[in-house]
C-alpha positions in Angstrom: 139.6 14.7 -33.0 138.6 18.1 -31.8 140.3 20.8 -33.9 140.9 24.2 -32.3 143.4 27.0 -32.8 146.3 28.3 -30.6 146.2 32.0 -30.2 143.5 34.6 -30.9 143.6 34.4 -34.7 142.2 31.4 -36.6 145.1 30.3 -38.6 145.5 26.8 -40.1 149.2 27.0 -39.2 148.2 27.2 -35.5 145.6 24.4 -35.6 145.9 22.0 -32.6 143.9 18.9 -31.8 142.6 17.8 -28.5 142.5 14.1 -27.5 139.2 12.2 -28.1 140.1 9.5 -25.5 142.3 9.0 -22.5 143.8 5.7 -23.6 146.7 7.1 -25.7 148.6 8.1 -22.6 148.4 4.6 -21.2 149.7 3.0 -24.4 152.5 5.6 -24.9 153.7 5.1 -21.3 153.1 1.3 -21.2 156.8 0.4 -20.9 157.5 3.1 -18.3 154.5 2.0 -16.2 155.5 -1.7 -16.5 159.1 -0.9 -15.5 158.1 1.4 -12.6 155.6 -1.0 -11.2 157.8 -4.0 -11.9 154.6 -5.5 -13.3 154.2 -8.8 -15.0 151.3 -9.7 -17.2 148.4 -9.6 -16.5 148.1 -6.1 -15.0 145.8 -3.0 -15.5 146.3 0.7 -15.6 143.4 3.1 -14.8 143.3 6.7 -15.8 140.9 9.7 -15.3 141.2 12.7 -17.6 139.6 15.2 -19.9 138.6 14.2 -23.4 137.2 16.3 -26.2 134.8 15.4 -29.0 133.3 17.6 -31.7 129.7 16.8 -30.9 127.6 17.9 -33.8 124.4 18.3 -31.7 125.3 18.5 -28.0 122.2 17.6 -26.1 120.8 16.1 -22.9 122.5 18.9 -20.9 125.7 17.6 -19.3 125.7 14.2 -21.0 126.7 15.1 -24.6 129.2 17.9 -24.3 132.3 18.6 -26.3 134.5 18.4 -23.2 134.1 15.7 -20.6 135.8 13.7 -17.9 136.5 10.1 -18.8 137.5 7.1 -16.6 139.1 4.2 -18.3 140.9 1.0 -17.4 143.2 -0.8 -19.9 144.0 -4.3 -18.9 147.1 -6.0 -20.4 147.5 -9.8 -20.6 149.3 -12.5 -22.6 146.9 -13.6 -25.2 148.4 -17.0 -25.3 147.5 -17.7 -21.7 143.8 -18.0 -20.9 142.9 -16.0 -17.9 139.8 -15.1 -15.9 141.1 -11.7 -14.7 139.1 -9.8 -17.3 135.8 -11.3 -16.2 136.7 -11.0 -12.6 137.5 -7.3 -13.1 134.2 -6.7 -14.8 132.3 -8.4 -12.0 134.2 -6.4 -9.3 133.5 -3.2 -11.2 129.8 -4.0 -11.3 129.8 -4.9 -7.6 131.5 -1.6 -6.9 128.8 0.3 -8.7 126.2 -1.5 -6.6 128.0 -0.6 -3.4 127.9 3.0 -4.4 124.2 2.7 -4.3 123.3 2.3 -8.0 120.3 0.0 -8.6 120.6 -3.2 -10.6 117.6 -2.1 -12.6 119.6 0.9 -13.9 122.9 -0.8 -14.5 124.0 -3.2 -17.2 127.2 -4.7 -18.5 127.5 -4.4 -22.3 130.1 -6.4 -24.1 131.2 -4.9 -27.4 130.7 -6.9 -30.6 133.8 -7.8 -32.6 133.2 -5.0 -35.2 132.9 -2.4 -32.4 136.3 -3.1 -30.9 139.2 -0.7 -31.2 142.1 -2.0 -33.2 144.1 -2.5 -30.0 141.4 -4.4 -28.1 140.6 -8.1 -27.7 137.6 -7.3 -25.6 135.8 -4.2 -24.4 133.0 -3.9 -21.8 131.0 -0.8 -20.9 129.1 -0.5 -17.6 126.1 1.4 -18.7 123.6 3.4 -16.6 119.9 3.9 -17.5 119.4 7.6 -17.3 115.9 9.1 -17.7 116.6 9.6 -21.5 117.9 6.0 -21.9 121.0 3.9 -21.8 
């Protein structure tokens, strides 16, 4: 988490922490979202917002900054019921990127290994872009 201080004087009593991810808001509001949407599993919630990370060596200009905009989709499903929604969503997201004009040569789908998953995740996929400095 990104530690900073509230006020003009650095005082541990006034330490505050900025969120490293956007996902917390989705999980905290899960029940409210489900009730308001009258949603039944499976369903997804997308969010765009600012995140903050204490990058030790910010580099590559705007790509490794301490403050950045993050887009995230959390997809909720009943783990007892097999579903194809997750794969379908990944495919539609990939197709959307192609429709935006991104080249297939510069785009890839990367599934996270089991040890990379967050504690709340059964599966995670990143759509990665090949920038001049790499993936």
